[in-house]
XYZ file of C-alpha atoms in Angstrom:
300
model
C -2.257 -30.915 18.719
C -2.665 -30.151 22.403
C -0.534 -27.005 22.283
C -2.358 -25.483 19.304
C -5.098 -22.959 19.959
C -6.930 -20.074 18.376
C -4.703 -17.050 18.796
C -6.981 -14.055 18.503
C -5.694 -10.560 17.801
C -7.717 -7.370 17.637
C -6.328 -4.486 15.600
C -7.511 -0.875 15.598
C -6.463 1.333 12.660
C -6.697 5.107 13.070
C -7.389 7.457 10.167
C -9.245 7.483 6.882
C -6.622 8.311 4.277
C -4.565 6.195 1.895
C -2.465 4.312 4.448
C -5.328 3.794 6.904
C -7.541 2.255 4.230
C -4.755 -0.016 3.000
C -3.891 -1.128 6.541
C -7.532 -1.781 7.410
C -8.147 -3.857 4.296
C -4.927 -5.844 4.743
C -5.296 -6.603 8.444
C -9.034 -7.334 8.241
C -8.313 -10.178 5.823
C -6.739 -12.111 8.724
C -7.576 -10.498 12.041
C -10.422 -8.920 13.977
C -9.931 -5.364 12.721
C -11.621 -2.072 13.508
C -11.051 1.386 12.044
C -11.626 4.724 13.709
C -11.608 8.268 12.407
C -12.069 11.240 14.713
C -12.396 13.560 11.724
C -15.959 14.836 11.276
C -18.210 12.146 9.770
C -15.424 10.272 7.966
C -16.053 6.998 9.840
C -19.761 6.681 8.978
C -19.102 7.718 5.353
C -16.401 5.060 5.012
C -18.692 2.441 6.501
C -21.384 3.331 3.978
C -18.917 3.312 1.081
C -18.058 -0.356 1.713
C -21.602 -1.549 1.126
C -22.234 -3.363 -2.147
C -24.297 -1.602 -4.800
C -26.388 -2.909 -7.686
C -23.498 -2.347 -10.104
C -20.756 -3.350 -7.650
C -21.093 -6.702 -5.926
C -17.994 -6.310 -3.746
C -19.171 -6.023 -0.158
C -16.307 -4.711 1.963
C -12.918 -3.422 0.851
C -10.865 -4.561 -2.109
C -7.094 -4.220 -1.812
C -4.818 -4.743 -4.806
C -1.348 -5.757 -3.656
C 1.864 -4.876 -5.459
C 2.104 -8.574 -6.354
C -1.068 -8.197 -8.416
C -3.138 -10.322 -6.038
C -6.347 -8.936 -4.557
C -7.801 -9.197 -1.073
C -11.420 -8.593 -0.184
C -12.147 -8.052 3.482
C -14.646 -6.485 5.847
C -13.521 -4.776 9.059
C -15.573 -5.602 12.143
C -16.622 -1.964 12.415
C -15.696 1.575 11.436
C -16.482 4.123 14.090
C -15.734 7.505 15.611
C -16.108 6.241 19.190
C -12.729 6.142 21.001
C -13.986 3.570 23.510
C -13.269 0.986 20.800
C -9.644 1.203 22.003
C -10.600 -1.024 24.947
C -10.857 -3.993 22.548
C -7.534 -3.469 20.810
C -4.367 -5.498 21.276
C -2.659 -3.362 18.634
C -3.412 0.237 17.639
C -1.994 1.548 14.367
C -1.946 5.307 13.821
C -1.852 5.995 10.079
C -2.705 9.676 10.457
C -0.610 12.861 10.136
C 1.561 13.509 13.173
C -0.395 16.624 14.165
C -3.332 14.318 14.965
C -1.400 11.822 17.117
C -2.034 13.722 20.328
C -5.769 13.870 19.665
C -5.969 10.090 19.311
C -3.728 9.397 22.318
C -5.854 11.689 24.471
C -9.100 10.136 23.261
C -7.859 6.583 23.920
C -6.427 7.283 27.376
C -9.567 6.382 29.393
C -10.072 3.094 27.530
C -6.706 1.636 26.491
C -5.777 -1.601 28.259
C -2.391 -2.659 29.651
C -0.091 -4.391 27.172
C -1.494 -2.671 24.093
C 1.021 -2.070 21.305
C 0.617 1.415 19.818
C 2.460 2.014 16.535
C 2.758 5.258 14.590
C 3.323 4.863 10.843
C 5.238 7.049 10.580
C 6.253 8.555 13.901
C 7.563 12.085 13.868
C 9.929 13.872 16.155
C 9.116 13.381 19.828
C 6.298 10.909 19.249
C 7.265 8.826 22.262
C 7.394 11.929 24.479
C 3.918 12.977 23.359
C 2.636 9.435 23.938
C 3.962 9.359 27.495
C 2.482 12.771 28.235
C -0.992 11.806 27.003
C -1.030 8.306 28.521
C 0.211 9.546 31.912
C 0.424 6.737 34.468
C -0.697 4.154 31.887
C 2.357 4.695 29.674
C 4.606 2.278 31.571
C 2.205 -0.593 30.845
C 2.056 0.063 27.085
C 4.447 -0.360 24.160
C 5.002 2.612 21.844
C 6.483 1.841 18.422
C 7.795 4.574 16.170
C 8.229 3.678 12.494
C 10.540 5.853 10.434
C 8.143 5.899 7.488
C 5.157 4.140 5.943
C 5.619 0.505 4.882
C 4.079 1.123 1.458
C 3.581 3.580 -1.340
C -0.179 3.349 -1.643
C -3.404 5.122 -2.480
C -7.119 4.528 -2.433
C -8.555 4.222 -5.927
C -12.164 4.487 -4.791
C -12.480 6.140 -1.418
C -13.606 3.742 1.285
C -13.974 0.862 -1.163
C -10.816 0.091 -3.123
C -7.131 0.711 -2.494
C -3.855 -0.211 -4.158
C -0.340 -0.843 -2.875
C 2.005 0.550 -5.519
C 5.171 -0.673 -3.843
C 6.400 -2.135 -0.561
C 9.665 -1.188 1.109
C 12.179 -3.985 1.566
C 12.928 -2.976 5.142
C 11.862 -0.344 7.630
C 13.252 0.913 10.929
C 11.205 0.910 14.123
C 12.027 1.714 17.728
C 10.109 0.533 20.791
C 9.613 2.298 24.118
C 10.241 0.699 26.562
C 13.043 -1.242 24.926
C 12.126 -4.326 26.982
C 8.956 -4.667 24.866
C 10.858 -4.687 21.563
C 10.742 -8.400 20.799
C 7.033 -8.768 21.542
C 5.939 -5.577 19.779
C 8.047 -6.055 16.644
C 6.993 -9.706 16.342
C 3.324 -8.713 16.407
C 3.782 -5.923 13.879
C 5.869 -8.102 11.554
C 3.026 -10.608 11.607
C 0.605 -7.908 10.560
C 2.752 -6.571 7.719
C 3.907 -9.924 6.344
C 7.332 -10.800 4.955
C 7.949 -7.281 3.625
C 8.915 -4.823 4.787
C 11.289 -6.515 7.214
C 11.200 -4.536 10.455
C 14.682 -3.647 11.686
C 14.944 -2.721 15.341
C 16.346 0.742 15.987
C 17.929 1.342 19.414
C 15.606 4.138 20.539
C 12.885 6.544 19.480
C 15.199 9.549 19.760
C 17.148 8.109 16.836
C 13.917 7.786 14.849
C 13.033 11.378 15.747
C 16.407 12.778 14.684
C 16.453 10.648 11.527
C 13.190 12.236 10.337
C 14.020 13.666 6.877
C 10.944 15.888 6.734
C 12.231 18.233 9.427
C 15.255 18.967 7.223
C 13.869 18.700 3.692
C 10.683 20.751 3.978
C 11.975 23.887 5.724
C 15.318 23.615 3.933
C 13.875 23.490 0.430
C 11.310 26.201 1.177
C 13.970 28.518 2.610
C 16.305 27.797 -0.284
C 13.602 28.769 -2.745
C 11.882 31.690 -1.020
C 14.422 33.354 1.280
C 15.264 37.054 0.588
C 18.528 36.074 -1.105
C 16.683 33.984 -3.696
C 13.282 35.634 -4.206
C 12.474 39.266 -4.804
C 8.927 38.986 -3.491
C 7.350 39.266 -6.954
C 5.022 36.684 -8.580
C 6.826 34.000 -10.551
C 6.014 33.155 -14.143
C 5.805 29.386 -13.742
C 4.451 27.185 -10.987
C 7.523 26.207 -8.947
C 8.357 22.571 -8.326
C 9.465 21.339 -4.922
C 12.172 18.676 -5.235
C 13.030 19.509 -8.826
C 13.732 23.108 -7.823
C 16.639 22.285 -5.509
C 19.793 24.135 -6.598
C 23.285 24.447 -5.140
C 22.173 27.082 -2.641
C 19.280 24.918 -1.394
C 21.632 21.955 -1.133
C 23.937 24.016 1.089
C 20.989 24.854 3.351
C 19.957 21.188 3.548
C 23.501 20.069 4.315
C 23.797 22.731 7.012
C 20.593 21.590 8.712
C 21.568 17.924 8.418
C 24.994 18.621 9.907
C 23.393 20.436 12.841
C 21.336 17.309 13.561
C 24.551 15.274 13.506
C 26.128 17.692 15.984
C 23.168 17.121 18.316
C 23.559 13.352 17.978
C 27.256 13.361 18.812
C 26.685 15.669 21.779
C 23.952 13.439 23.219
C 26.109 10.334 22.756
C 28.979 12.054 24.547
C 26.730 12.894 27.497
C 25.172 9.428 27.811
C 27.767 6.647 27.605
C 26.560 3.661 25.576
C 23.597 5.553 24.088
C 23.474 5.007 20.324
C 21.981 7.349 17.754
C 23.503 5.426 14.847
C 20.251 5.399 12.893
C 19.980 9.203 12.953
C 22.013 9.432 9.774
C 22.716 12.387 7.489
C 20.094 13.401 4.943
C 22.357 12.222 2.124
C 22.694 8.801 3.751
C 18.938 8.619 4.253
C 18.421 9.056 0.512
C 21.042 6.411 -0.210
C 19.352 3.999 2.210
C 15.899 4.680 0.775
C 16.506 5.051 -2.962
C 19.857 3.411 -3.736
C 19.900 2.313 -7.371
C 16.984 4.567 -8.299
C 19.017 7.776 -8.804
C 21.006 8.657 -11.882
C 23.559 10.507 -9.719
C 23.661 9.891 -5.983
C 26.845 11.806 -5.239
C 25.012 14.931 -4.045
C 21.606 15.981 -2.799
């Protein structure tokens, strides 16, 4: 038909870990996809790992979906050169949050107006960091903060094979500026497929304050190793993280979570109409994420 055309899309995936390899393999099966790692020689090693060998005829990456189906794809390139950002319509950061600034800074000279930049997941203040690193270019870009990864996944053979163990039913994402929400979320939903369904969150501050890691990790560590709970002597058995949470640790976690809620209500009171509804309590976050998977969900 006259109104049908080839709609090209170029995707750049950042990182070399589990999520980056899954995203690269998935997106490369449909779109012009590149991967970049700024970590040492990870990019060239990954590129070499994809090559077929005499006892392995798969040339490219093999991704096993949680449906049992398999995809075999070959990204257009894997590199450590940040100038590749100039080609990208969408940039996906599937790297730890401490590396986000490094990638933003490296892409700044090359990124083109209109590019959608998504962090999976974003961590607290991701949009602020993005604006700081992109400077005057920030207003012409769309920053998307996801609350978490879309999948539970792992590579089974580094650089060659990866598996999606499970896909979330839905996932929250916020877009800055908000005026780019429809365009950015539509593009990202197309990349991910039917699941997870992306639910628009009002703002990235809500995503930042919803972040469970900023409560769970320091809270559990303090609850286990603070002076009131540990005498400073070696322990007999290797301690577990989540399984070691007791009533005292729960009280610490609830205290931290309640402080976040106090911040939310204060901000909402200062800015009429500003919603931080998605910055829920830690208990609610667990209910939203794992409802039906817990024997007792009445407490942390």
